[in-house]
mmCIF file of C-alpha atoms and ligand atoms in Angstrom:
data_model
loop_
_atom_site.group_PDB
_atom_site.id
_atom_site.type_symbol
_atom_site.label_atom_id
_atom_site.label_comp_id
_atom_site.label_asym_id
_atom_site.label_seq_id
_atom_site.Cartn_x
_atom_site.Cartn_y
_atom_site.Cartn_z
ATOM 1 C CA MET A 32 -53.391 67.018 -0.149
ATOM 2 C CA LYS A 33 -49.925 68.304 -1.062
ATOM 3 C CA LYS A 34 -48.039 66.463 -3.814
ATOM 4 C CA PRO A 35 -45.426 64.803 -1.534
ATOM 5 C CA THR A 36 -48.381 63.421 0.416
ATOM 6 C CA ARG A 37 -50.230 62.410 -2.746
ATOM 7 C CA VAL A 38 -47.342 60.356 -4.140
ATOM 8 C CA ASN A 39 -47.475 58.298 -0.962
ATOM 9 C CA HIS A 40 -51.271 57.936 -1.158
ATOM 10 C CA PRO A 41 -51.957 57.555 -4.906
ATOM 11 C CA PRO A 42 -55.474 57.246 -6.346
ATOM 12 C CA GLU A 43 -57.002 53.790 -5.950
ATOM 13 C CA VAL A 44 -58.218 51.974 -9.052
ATOM 14 C CA SER A 45 -60.627 49.254 -8.047
ATOM 15 C CA LEU A 46 -62.221 46.931 -10.559
ATOM 16 C CA PRO A 47 -65.987 47.381 -10.979
ATOM 17 C CA ALA A 48 -68.184 44.427 -9.927
ATOM 18 C CA GLY A 49 -68.281 41.738 -12.618
ATOM 19 C CA ASN A 50 -64.975 42.848 -14.152
ATOM 20 C CA ARG A 51 -61.808 40.835 -13.504
ATOM 21 C CA PRO A 52 -58.305 40.347 -14.892
ATOM 22 C CA LEU A 53 -57.691 37.093 -16.714
ATOM 23 C CA VAL A 54 -54.187 36.882 -15.272
ATOM 24 C CA ALA A 55 -54.126 37.547 -11.537
ATOM 25 C CA PRO A 56 -52.282 40.767 -10.680
ATOM 26 C CA ILE A 57 -49.026 40.830 -8.761
ATOM 27 C CA TYR A 58 -49.710 42.140 -5.261
ATOM 28 C CA GLN A 59 -46.316 43.784 -4.981
ATOM 29 C CA THR A 60 -47.035 45.080 -1.507
ATOM 30 C CA VAL A 61 -45.504 44.127 1.806
ATOM 31 C CA LYS A 62 -48.268 45.685 3.900
ATOM 32 C CA PHE A 63 -52.054 45.415 3.969
ATOM 33 C CA GLU A 64 -54.424 47.422 6.132
ATOM 34 C CA PHE A 65 -57.881 46.965 7.581
ATOM 35 C CA ASP A 66 -60.409 49.721 8.257
ATOM 36 C CA SER A 67 -59.982 49.827 12.027
ATOM 37 C CA VAL A 68 -57.900 48.747 15.000
ATOM 38 C CA ALA A 69 -60.654 46.312 15.974
ATOM 39 C CA GLU A 70 -60.553 44.585 12.573
ATOM 40 C CA THR A 71 -56.742 44.522 12.556
ATOM 41 C CA GLU A 72 -56.701 42.926 15.995
ATOM 42 C CA ALA A 73 -59.393 40.446 14.962
ATOM 43 C CA HIS A 74 -57.181 39.451 12.013
ATOM 44 C CA LEU A 75 -54.129 39.056 14.230
ATOM 45 C CA ARG A 76 -56.173 36.814 16.553
ATOM 46 C CA GLY A 77 -57.042 34.662 13.530
ATOM 47 C CA GLU A 78 -60.721 35.640 13.691
ATOM 48 C CA ARG A 79 -60.859 37.653 10.466
ATOM 49 C CA PRO A 80 -59.462 36.567 7.083
ATOM 50 C CA GLY A 81 -57.137 38.802 5.127
ATOM 51 C CA PHE A 82 -53.514 39.809 4.804
ATOM 52 C CA PHE A 83 -51.338 41.932 7.065
ATOM 53 C CA TYR A 84 -47.627 41.468 6.351
ATOM 54 C CA GLN A 85 -45.999 39.676 3.423
ATOM 55 C CA ARG A 86 -43.744 37.514 5.575
ATOM 56 C CA THR A 87 -46.902 35.795 6.812
ATOM 57 C CA SER A 88 -48.769 35.795 3.502
ATOM 58 C CA ASN A 89 -49.603 37.748 0.344
ATOM 59 C CA PRO A 90 -52.399 37.091 -2.195
ATOM 60 C CA THR A 91 -49.976 36.356 -5.047
ATOM 61 C CA THR A 92 -47.859 33.880 -3.088
ATOM 62 C CA ARG A 93 -51.060 32.436 -1.583
ATOM 63 C CA GLN A 94 -52.495 31.740 -5.024
ATOM 64 C CA LEU A 95 -49.315 29.868 -5.944
ATOM 65 C CA GLU A 96 -49.478 27.890 -2.679
ATOM 66 C CA GLN A 97 -53.041 26.797 -3.347
ATOM 67 C CA LEU A 98 -52.227 25.775 -6.911
ATOM 68 C CA LEU A 99 -49.156 23.758 -5.903
ATOM 69 C CA ALA A 100 -51.001 21.982 -3.080
ATOM 70 C CA GLU A 101 -53.661 20.911 -5.567
ATOM 71 C CA LEU A 102 -51.104 19.769 -8.150
ATOM 72 C CA GLN A 103 -49.318 17.617 -5.567
ATOM 73 C CA GLY A 104 -52.603 16.280 -4.133
ATOM 74 C CA ARG A 105 -52.325 17.727 -0.616
ATOM 75 C CA ASP A 106 -54.253 20.383 1.364
ATOM 76 C CA GLU A 107 -51.663 23.032 1.976
ATOM 77 C CA CYS A 108 -48.378 24.578 0.898
ATOM 78 C CA LEU A 109 -45.807 27.157 2.000
ATOM 79 C CA VAL A 110 -43.609 28.798 -0.625
ATOM 80 C CA THR A 111 -40.073 29.995 0.061
ATOM 81 C CA THR A 112 -37.263 31.978 -1.577
ATOM 82 C CA SER A 113 -35.515 28.846 -2.907
ATOM 83 C CA GLY A 114 -35.617 25.082 -2.709
ATOM 84 C CA ALA A 115 -32.756 25.192 -0.211
ATOM 85 C CA ALA A 116 -34.779 27.592 1.977
ATOM 86 C CA ALA A 117 -37.732 25.183 1.853
ATOM 87 C CA ILE A 118 -35.496 22.315 3.032
ATOM 88 C CA THR A 119 -33.792 24.405 5.741
ATOM 89 C CA GLN A 120 -37.017 25.786 7.131
ATOM 90 C CA LEU A 121 -38.859 22.482 7.159
ATOM 91 C CA LEU A 122 -35.934 20.736 8.873
ATOM 92 C CA LEU A 123 -35.777 23.459 11.530
ATOM 93 C CA ALA A 124 -39.561 23.468 11.939
ATOM 94 C CA LEU A 125 -39.934 19.702 12.275
ATOM 95 C CA THR A 126 -36.967 18.755 14.473
ATOM 96 C CA ARG A 127 -35.698 19.491 17.932
ATOM 97 C CA GLN A 128 -32.603 18.638 19.989
ATOM 98 C CA GLY A 129 -32.189 14.877 20.426
ATOM 99 C CA ASP A 130 -34.188 13.945 17.304
ATOM 100 C CA HIS A 131 -32.851 11.411 14.813
ATOM 101 C CA ILE A 132 -33.173 11.519 11.004
ATOM 102 C CA VAL A 133 -32.721 8.700 8.507
ATOM 103 C CA CYS A 134 -31.275 10.213 5.317
ATOM 104 C CA PHE A 135 -29.536 8.961 2.217
ATOM 105 C CA ILE A 136 -26.207 9.002 0.420
ATOM 106 C CA GLU A 137 -28.024 9.494 -2.890
ATOM 107 C CA SER A 138 -29.322 12.976 -2.285
ATOM 108 C CA TYR A 139 -28.810 16.594 -3.207
ATOM 109 C CA ASN A 140 -25.485 17.508 -1.551
ATOM 110 C CA PRO A 141 -26.739 20.626 0.319
ATOM 111 C CA THR A 142 -29.558 18.565 1.883
ATOM 112 C CA ARG A 143 -26.963 16.277 3.438
ATOM 113 C CA TYR A 144 -25.011 19.350 4.568
ATOM 114 C CA LEU A 145 -28.113 20.734 6.291
ATOM 115 C CA ILE A 146 -28.824 17.476 8.117
ATOM 116 C CA ARG A 147 -25.270 16.375 8.838
ATOM 117 C CA ARG A 148 -23.670 19.730 9.622
ATOM 118 C CA LEU A 149 -26.256 22.368 10.431
ATOM 119 C CA LEU A 150 -28.778 20.273 12.386
ATOM 120 C CA ALA A 151 -25.932 18.408 14.102
ATOM 121 C CA ARG A 152 -24.931 21.735 15.683
ATOM 122 C CA PHE A 153 -28.335 21.741 17.388
ATOM 123 C CA GLY A 154 -28.131 18.166 18.652
ATOM 124 C CA VAL A 155 -30.025 16.383 15.868
ATOM 125 C CA THR A 156 -28.444 13.052 14.897
ATOM 126 C CA HIS A 157 -28.753 11.069 11.683
ATOM 127 C CA THR A 158 -28.119 7.713 10.037
ATOM 128 C CA LEU A 159 -26.857 7.917 6.453
ATOM 129 C CA LEU A 160 -27.673 4.954 4.203
ATOM 130 C CA SER A 161 -28.055 4.051 0.563
ATOM 131 C CA VAL A 162 -31.642 4.596 -0.543
ATOM 132 C CA GLU A 163 -31.638 1.004 -1.789
ATOM 133 C CA ASP A 164 -30.687 -0.358 1.647
ATOM 134 C CA LEU A 165 -34.166 -1.134 3.005
ATOM 135 C CA PRO A 166 -32.851 -3.639 5.601
ATOM 136 C CA GLY A 167 -30.514 -0.863 6.818
ATOM 137 C CA VAL A 168 -33.484 1.516 7.104
ATOM 138 C CA GLU A 169 -35.385 -1.093 9.117
ATOM 139 C CA ARG A 170 -32.407 -1.569 11.442
ATOM 140 C CA ALA A 171 -31.886 2.191 11.901
ATOM 141 C CA LEU A 172 -35.569 2.696 12.717
ATOM 142 C CA ALA A 173 -35.526 -0.194 15.184
ATOM 143 C CA ALA A 174 -32.356 1.086 16.878
ATOM 144 C CA GLN A 175 -33.749 4.444 17.978
ATOM 145 C CA PRO A 176 -36.826 6.678 17.797
ATOM 146 C CA THR A 177 -36.722 8.562 14.487
ATOM 147 C CA ARG A 178 -38.342 11.869 13.726
ATOM 148 C CA LEU A 179 -37.917 12.017 9.922
ATOM 149 C CA VAL A 180 -37.123 9.753 7.004
ATOM 150 C CA TYR A 181 -35.913 12.133 4.280
ATOM 151 C CA PHE A 182 -35.402 10.956 0.698
ATOM 152 C CA GLU A 183 -35.540 11.856 -3.017
ATOM 153 C CA SER A 184 -36.654 9.902 -6.063
ATOM 154 C CA PRO A 185 -35.257 9.851 -8.671
ATOM 155 C CA THR A 186 -32.124 10.807 -6.792
ATOM 156 C CA ASN A 187 -29.745 13.586 -7.767
ATOM 157 C CA PRO A 188 -27.618 12.897 -9.825
ATOM 158 C CA ILE A 189 -27.696 9.126 -10.428
ATOM 159 C CA THR A 190 -31.504 8.766 -10.778
ATOM 160 C CA ARG A 191 -31.810 5.874 -8.317
ATOM 161 C CA ILE A 192 -35.424 5.121 -7.502
ATOM 162 C CA ALA A 193 -36.545 5.024 -3.872
ATOM 163 C CA ASP A 194 -39.140 2.385 -3.036
ATOM 164 C CA ILE A 195 -41.671 4.906 -1.740
ATOM 165 C CA ALA A 196 -44.244 2.375 -0.541
ATOM 166 C CA ALA A 197 -41.595 0.492 1.463
ATOM 167 C CA LEU A 198 -40.013 3.638 2.949
ATOM 168 C CA THR A 199 -43.373 5.119 3.981
ATOM 169 C CA ARG A 200 -44.499 1.799 5.472
ATOM 170 C CA LEU A 201 -41.291 1.310 7.466
ATOM 171 C CA GLY A 202 -41.094 4.963 8.548
ATOM 172 C CA HIS A 203 -44.701 5.200 9.662
ATOM 173 C CA ALA A 204 -44.521 1.892 11.543
ATOM 174 C CA ALA A 205 -41.676 3.466 13.543
ATOM 175 C CA GLY A 206 -43.609 6.708 14.126
ATOM 176 C CA ALA A 207 -41.456 8.830 11.801
ATOM 177 C CA LEU A 208 -42.642 11.516 9.403
ATOM 178 C CA ILE A 209 -41.839 10.871 5.744
ATOM 179 C CA VAL A 210 -40.335 13.796 3.848
ATOM 180 C CA MET A 211 -39.715 13.493 0.116
ATOM 181 C CA ASP A 212 -37.849 15.930 -2.107
ATOM 182 C CA ASN A 213 -39.989 15.474 -5.222
ATOM 183 C CA THR A 214 -38.185 18.055 -7.349
ATOM 184 C CA PHE A 215 -36.953 15.597 -9.997
ATOM 185 C CA ALA A 216 -40.297 13.831 -10.433
ATOM 186 C CA GLY A 217 -42.488 16.941 -10.384
ATOM 187 C CA PHE A 218 -45.811 17.921 -8.849
ATOM 188 C CA HIS A 219 -47.887 15.480 -10.879
ATOM 189 C CA GLN A 220 -46.128 12.394 -9.553
ATOM 190 C CA HIS A 221 -46.016 10.439 -6.276
ATOM 191 C CA GLY A 222 -49.030 12.229 -4.735
ATOM 192 C CA GLY A 223 -50.766 8.863 -4.254
ATOM 193 C CA TYR A 224 -48.085 7.652 -1.821
ATOM 194 C CA ASP A 225 -48.344 8.125 1.929
ATOM 195 C CA VAL A 226 -45.659 10.827 2.015
ATOM 196 C CA ASP A 227 -46.224 13.373 4.810
ATOM 197 C CA VAL A 228 -44.275 16.299 3.396
ATOM 198 C CA PHE A 229 -43.237 16.995 -0.190
ATOM 199 C CA VAL A 230 -40.512 19.530 -0.867
ATOM 200 C CA HIS A 231 -39.807 21.080 -4.279
ATOM 201 C CA SER A 232 -37.344 23.489 -5.767
ATOM 202 C CA LEU A 233 -39.590 25.769 -7.860
ATOM 203 C CA THR A 234 -36.412 27.038 -9.520
ATOM 204 C CA LYS A 235 -36.553 23.977 -11.762
ATOM 205 C CA TYR A 236 -39.666 22.706 -13.612
ATOM 206 C CA ALA A 237 -42.239 25.060 -12.058
ATOM 207 C CA SER A 238 -40.726 28.202 -13.486
ATOM 208 C CA GLY A 239 -39.094 26.383 -16.397
ATOM 209 C CA ALA A 240 -37.350 29.552 -17.555
ATOM 210 C CA GLY A 241 -34.298 29.477 -15.299
ATOM 211 C CA ASP A 242 -34.823 33.124 -14.344
ATOM 212 C CA VAL A 243 -36.332 32.870 -10.868
ATOM 213 C CA MET A 244 -35.773 30.893 -7.643
ATOM 214 C CA GLY A 245 -38.368 29.443 -5.327
ATOM 215 C CA GLY A 246 -39.200 26.512 -3.107
ATOM 216 C CA ALA A 247 -42.302 24.819 -1.745
ATOM 217 C CA VAL A 248 -43.269 22.589 1.164
ATOM 218 C CA ILE A 249 -46.535 20.744 0.551
ATOM 219 C CA ALA A 250 -48.372 18.674 3.162
ATOM 220 C CA ARG A 251 -51.674 18.060 4.921
ATOM 221 C CA ALA A 252 -53.164 21.110 6.636
ATOM 222 C CA GLU A 253 -52.274 20.038 10.176
ATOM 223 C CA LEU A 254 -48.557 19.708 9.365
ATOM 224 C CA ILE A 255 -48.401 23.004 7.482
ATOM 225 C CA HIS A 256 -50.210 24.671 10.385
ATOM 226 C CA ARG A 257 -47.508 23.314 12.704
ATOM 227 C CA MET A 258 -44.746 24.821 10.496
ATOM 228 C CA ARG A 259 -46.393 28.125 9.504
ATOM 229 C CA THR A 260 -45.171 30.335 12.366
ATOM 230 C CA ASP A 261 -41.613 28.998 12.168
ATOM 231 C CA PHE A 262 -41.558 29.691 8.412
ATOM 232 C CA ALA A 263 -42.846 33.250 8.870
ATOM 233 C CA VAL A 264 -40.254 33.986 11.544
ATOM 234 C CA LEU A 265 -37.354 32.271 9.734
ATOM 235 C CA GLY A 266 -38.239 34.692 6.953
ATOM 236 C CA GLY A 267 -37.331 32.977 3.683
ATOM 237 C CA VAL A 268 -40.610 34.010 2.054
ATOM 238 C CA LEU A 269 -41.096 34.088 -1.704
ATOM 239 C CA ASP A 270 -41.386 37.519 -3.292
ATOM 240 C CA PRO A 271 -44.748 38.144 -5.061
ATOM 241 C CA HIS A 272 -43.045 38.963 -8.348
ATOM 242 C CA ALA A 273 -41.157 35.650 -8.205
ATOM 243 C CA ALA A 274 -44.444 33.904 -7.349
ATOM 244 C CA PHE A 275 -46.060 35.517 -10.396
ATOM 245 C CA LEU A 276 -43.236 34.334 -12.682
ATOM 246 C CA ILE A 277 -43.412 30.818 -11.258
ATOM 247 C CA GLN A 278 -47.182 30.702 -11.683
ATOM 248 C CA ARG A 279 -46.776 31.904 -15.259
ATOM 249 C CA GLY A 280 -44.256 29.106 -15.821
ATOM 250 C CA LEU A 281 -46.671 26.529 -14.445
ATOM 251 C CA LYS A 282 -49.094 27.212 -17.308
ATOM 252 C CA THR A 283 -46.779 25.220 -19.588
ATOM 253 C CA TYR A 284 -45.451 22.804 -16.931
ATOM 254 C CA PHE A 285 -47.235 19.667 -18.191
ATOM 255 C CA LEU A 286 -46.334 20.282 -21.846
ATOM 256 C CA ARG A 287 -42.713 21.055 -21.014
ATOM 257 C CA TYR A 288 -42.241 18.121 -18.669
ATOM 258 C CA ALA A 289 -43.701 15.636 -21.173
ATOM 259 C CA ALA A 290 -41.614 16.999 -24.059
ATOM 260 C CA GLN A 291 -38.409 17.022 -21.979
ATOM 261 C CA CYS A 292 -39.027 13.439 -20.801
ATOM 262 C CA ALA A 293 -39.572 12.257 -24.381
ATOM 263 C CA SER A 294 -36.278 13.859 -25.453
ATOM 264 C CA ALA A 295 -34.492 12.468 -22.370
ATOM 265 C CA LEU A 296 -35.497 8.930 -23.331
ATOM 266 C CA ARG A 297 -34.174 9.403 -26.880
ATOM 267 C CA ILE A 298 -30.856 10.714 -25.541
ATOM 268 C CA ALA A 299 -30.604 7.901 -22.988
ATOM 269 C CA GLN A 300 -31.168 5.387 -25.803
ATOM 270 C CA LEU A 301 -28.446 6.984 -27.933
ATOM 271 C CA LEU A 302 -25.990 6.917 -25.022
ATOM 272 C CA ALA A 303 -26.858 3.304 -24.143
ATOM 273 C CA GLY A 304 -25.921 2.180 -27.662
ATOM 274 C CA HIS A 305 -22.614 4.056 -27.853
ATOM 275 C CA PRO A 306 -19.277 2.249 -27.293
ATOM 276 C CA ALA A 307 -17.732 5.267 -25.475
ATOM 277 C CA VAL A 308 -20.417 4.988 -22.758
ATOM 278 C CA ALA A 309 -19.867 2.578 -19.860
ATOM 279 C CA CYS A 310 -23.381 2.842 -18.376
ATOM 280 C CA VAL A 311 -26.470 5.049 -18.511
ATOM 281 C CA HIS A 312 -28.655 5.992 -15.542
ATOM 282 C CA TYR A 313 -32.155 6.760 -16.805
ATOM 283 C CA PRO A 314 -35.154 5.104 -15.095
ATOM 284 C CA GLY A 315 -37.059 4.987 -18.387
ATOM 285 C CA LEU A 316 -34.539 2.553 -19.897
ATOM 286 C CA PRO A 317 -35.382 -1.139 -19.369
ATOM 287 C CA SER A 318 -31.673 -1.599 -18.516
ATOM 288 C CA HIS A 319 -31.994 0.684 -15.433
ATOM 289 C CA PRO A 320 -31.769 -1.715 -12.448
ATOM 290 C CA GLN A 321 -34.954 -0.225 -10.971
ATOM 291 C CA HIS A 322 -36.919 0.257 -14.184
ATOM 292 C CA ALA A 323 -39.795 -1.964 -12.969
ATOM 293 C CA LEU A 324 -40.069 -0.007 -9.698
ATOM 294 C CA ALA A 325 -39.919 3.297 -11.596
ATOM 295 C CA ALA A 326 -42.636 2.104 -13.985
ATOM 296 C CA ARG A 327 -44.858 1.227 -10.993
ATOM 297 C CA GLN A 328 -44.321 4.563 -9.259
ATOM 298 C CA MET A 329 -44.035 7.053 -12.111
ATOM 299 C CA GLN A 330 -45.911 8.033 -15.222
ATOM 300 C CA ASP A 331 -42.964 10.071 -16.581
ATOM 301 C CA PHE A 332 -39.362 9.061 -15.967
ATOM 302 C CA GLY A 333 -37.889 12.540 -15.704
ATOM 303 C CA THR A 334 -35.618 14.773 -17.699
ATOM 304 C CA ILE A 335 -32.270 13.933 -16.081
ATOM 305 C CA VAL A 336 -29.947 11.470 -17.804
ATOM 306 C CA SER A 337 -26.695 10.565 -16.075
ATOM 307 C CA PHE A 338 -24.019 8.348 -17.552
ATOM 308 C CA ASP A 339 -20.436 7.178 -17.177
ATOM 309 C CA LEU A 340 -17.898 7.430 -19.943
ATOM 310 C CA VAL A 341 -15.456 4.575 -20.534
ATOM 311 C CA GLY A 342 -12.601 7.099 -20.563
ATOM 312 C CA GLY A 343 -13.231 8.291 -16.965
ATOM 313 C CA GLU A 344 -12.555 11.836 -15.833
ATOM 314 C CA PRO A 345 -10.546 13.103 -18.877
ATOM 315 C CA ALA A 346 -13.281 11.835 -21.183
ATOM 316 C CA ALA A 347 -16.018 13.413 -19.027
ATOM 317 C CA ARG A 348 -14.279 16.786 -19.092
ATOM 318 C CA GLY A 349 -13.606 16.529 -22.825
ATOM 319 C CA PHE A 350 -17.212 15.517 -23.568
ATOM 320 C CA ALA A 351 -18.611 18.479 -21.621
ATOM 321 C CA ASP A 352 -16.266 20.847 -23.475
ATOM 322 C CA ASN A 353 -17.167 19.322 -26.831
ATOM 323 C CA LEU A 354 -20.927 19.846 -26.378
ATOM 324 C CA GLU A 355 -22.225 22.947 -28.111
ATOM 325 C CA LEU A 356 -25.904 23.112 -27.215
ATOM 326 C CA PHE A 357 -25.608 21.964 -23.599
ATOM 327 C CA ALA A 358 -24.551 24.750 -21.241
ATOM 328 C CA LEU A 359 -22.077 23.842 -18.495
ATOM 329 C CA ALA A 360 -24.273 25.168 -15.707
ATOM 330 C CA ALA A 361 -25.907 24.217 -12.414
ATOM 331 C CA SER A 362 -29.614 23.556 -11.882
ATOM 332 C CA LEU A 363 -32.016 21.683 -14.162
ATOM 333 C CA GLY A 364 -35.501 21.684 -15.584
ATOM 334 C CA SER A 365 -35.292 24.828 -17.704
ATOM 335 C CA GLY A 366 -35.608 25.239 -21.484
ATOM 336 C CA GLU A 367 -31.859 25.044 -22.110
ATOM 337 C CA SER A 368 -30.143 21.675 -21.918
ATOM 338 C CA LEU A 369 -27.369 21.562 -19.330
ATOM 339 C CA VAL A 370 -24.387 19.392 -18.501
ATOM 340 C CA VAL A 371 -22.609 18.975 -15.161
ATOM 341 C CA THR A 372 -19.223 17.263 -14.712
ATOM 342 C CA PRO A 373 -18.183 14.809 -11.956
ATOM 343 C CA GLN A 374 -16.244 17.409 -9.988
ATOM 344 C CA MET A 375 -19.524 19.274 -9.486
ATOM 345 C CA LEU A 376 -21.451 16.115 -8.554
ATOM 346 C CA ILE A 377 -19.207 14.284 -6.098
ATOM 347 C CA GLY A 378 -20.354 14.444 -2.477
ATOM 348 C CA ARG A 379 -17.291 15.747 -0.645
ATOM 349 C CA ASP A 380 -18.790 14.897 2.742
ATOM 350 C CA LEU A 381 -18.905 11.186 1.840
ATOM 351 C CA ASN A 382 -16.180 8.700 2.808
ATOM 352 C CA ALA A 383 -14.716 6.330 0.191
ATOM 353 C CA GLU A 384 -17.309 3.589 0.781
ATOM 354 C CA GLN A 385 -20.182 6.079 0.726
ATOM 355 C CA GLN A 386 -18.808 7.621 -2.486
ATOM 356 C CA ARG A 387 -18.761 4.145 -4.034
ATOM 357 C CA LEU A 388 -22.380 3.604 -2.971
ATOM 358 C CA SER A 389 -23.355 7.023 -4.349
ATOM 359 C CA GLY A 390 -22.641 5.732 -7.842
ATOM 360 C CA VAL A 391 -20.890 8.965 -8.883
ATOM 361 C CA THR A 392 -17.549 8.119 -10.483
ATOM 362 C CA PRO A 393 -14.834 10.386 -11.966
ATOM 363 C CA GLY A 394 -16.431 9.686 -15.361
ATOM 364 C CA THR A 395 -20.036 10.546 -14.428
ATOM 365 C CA LEU A 396 -21.881 13.302 -16.263
ATOM 366 C CA ARG A 397 -25.386 14.627 -15.624
ATOM 367 C CA LEU A 398 -27.462 15.967 -18.485
ATOM 368 C CA SER A 399 -30.601 18.013 -17.907
ATOM 369 C CA ILE A 400 -32.638 17.814 -21.073
ATOM 370 C CA GLY A 401 -34.252 21.041 -22.222
ATOM 371 C CA LEU A 402 -36.758 22.069 -24.844
ATOM 372 C CA GLU A 403 -34.533 22.266 -27.919
ATOM 373 C CA ASP A 404 -35.407 20.135 -30.951
ATOM 374 C CA VAL A 405 -34.457 16.582 -29.997
ATOM 375 C CA ASP A 406 -32.663 15.947 -33.303
ATOM 376 C CA ASP A 407 -30.325 18.864 -32.587
ATOM 377 C CA LEU A 408 -29.646 17.509 -29.085
ATOM 378 C CA LEU A 409 -29.000 13.988 -30.382
ATOM 379 C CA ALA A 410 -26.600 15.327 -33.019
ATOM 380 C CA ASP A 411 -24.770 17.397 -30.395
ATOM 381 C CA VAL A 412 -24.369 14.444 -27.994
ATOM 382 C CA ASP A 413 -23.312 12.121 -30.809
ATOM 383 C CA ARG A 414 -20.743 14.617 -32.138
ATOM 384 C CA ALA A 415 -19.313 15.249 -28.649
ATOM 385 C CA LEU A 416 -19.032 11.482 -28.037
ATOM 386 C CA THR A 417 -17.242 10.976 -31.355
ATOM 387 C CA LEU A 418 -14.830 13.832 -30.670
ATOM 388 C CA THR A 419 -14.162 12.555 -27.133
ATOM 389 C CA ALA A 420 -13.617 8.952 -28.252
ATOM 390 C CA GLY A 421 -11.373 10.181 -31.101
ATOM 391 C CA ALA A 422 -9.238 12.218 -28.701
ATOM 392 C CA ALA A 423 -8.818 9.145 -26.460
ATOM 393 C CA LEU A 424 -7.473 7.123 -29.408
ATOM 394 C CA ARG A 425 -4.915 9.726 -30.462
HETATM 395 C C1 PLP B 142 -33.301 17.725 -5.740
HETATM 396 C C2 PLP B 142 -33.064 19.167 -5.396
HETATM 397 N N1 PLP B 142 -33.622 19.676 -4.279
HETATM 398 C C3 PLP B 142 -33.435 20.955 -3.912
HETATM 399 C C4 PLP B 142 -32.660 21.799 -4.654
HETATM 400 C C5 PLP B 142 -32.422 23.214 -4.186
HETATM 401 O O1 PLP B 142 -33.187 24.113 -4.910
HETATM 402 P P1 PLP B 142 -32.756 25.652 -5.113
HETATM 403 O O2 PLP B 142 -31.617 25.668 -6.059
HETATM 404 O O3 PLP B 142 -34.027 26.258 -5.649
HETATM 405 O O4 PLP B 142 -32.392 26.191 -3.769
HETATM 406 C C6 PLP B 142 -32.058 21.327 -5.822
HETATM 407 C C7 PLP B 142 -31.209 22.219 -6.652
HETATM 408 O O5 PLP B 142 -30.544 21.796 -7.566
HETATM 409 C C8 PLP B 142 -32.262 19.971 -6.202
HETATM 410 O O6 PLP B 142 -31.688 19.447 -7.295
#
């Protein structure tokens, strides 16, 4: 074999029987081969297990899928390049022209864009309600056949709590599938509810490091089977190296999530007692209007704390500038604490009444609590509040 040939067919190193790596290797390969045409064809007919092309599956992404399905308490999972890709692909896979979706004002803005703009171009209609408007949901479901009820809990950014038992009961009675973006609550929560499809951004708590993007759709086997071909052809598959990083992040997921929730509660309590703060949105606070519902549904209340400053938009901007440890950056769930200002939170697709219902005001800020020492975070928030309140008085 000449050297240019050899570099394209390097020596194989296979592990001897009884010898295995403790951390699974990254299968950074797009292609897999079988020993013969007959075996390849048998695989393509679904009669022989294995891997053929990464867009369909890869051992590293497959391992992550199996782990996530188990964490969320379902049979199956498909991982994607980002959370947005997971949402896009599942919406395209589960709807067709003429379908109707019930969706909510309190949701991640791009999700509403996908339903209200993108799917609308293909003849899918929707009803947009507040997630607290259960009578409205009942009316919408009675008015027309509905394909999906799509919600989040806690919602982004105001941390409203959806009544999951009520939404699943109403949706299923009307023959709809229930889809829940469970990114804020995490894989260890809500699995006991009768949700058909969970969607997650793996960019957040799964990786935890803020250095990789990913998404996941988790459901019973029959539903995933129905979506699998569409996902493979739509093509937003997760890269094996990203899957490896996300799986590495998951090793510390439970410790991180618990620590971040504990710090979030302390920060919410500080904010709730401060005169410069008009109101705090954190489901772990007894003052949260849905605290009892959150306590029934959740074991951890999450790491997102939103709040309104008395001084409105100027105060919100000043507060964000005065913080030193919190980075002014998008996303959430990583080790660094983050802050987002109202201009980045407001749903521009919403009319005035819908914006009022969304709960986001010109003075709303969203904090994502990271893994720094909580005393340092408390001191930073307290100092920024004092500086902001002082500036307002001058
Ligand atoms: C609730 C929620 N769902 C989905 C996404 C989209 O995830 P990604 O940024 O990985 O595309 C986000 C991102 O912020 C989110 O907050």
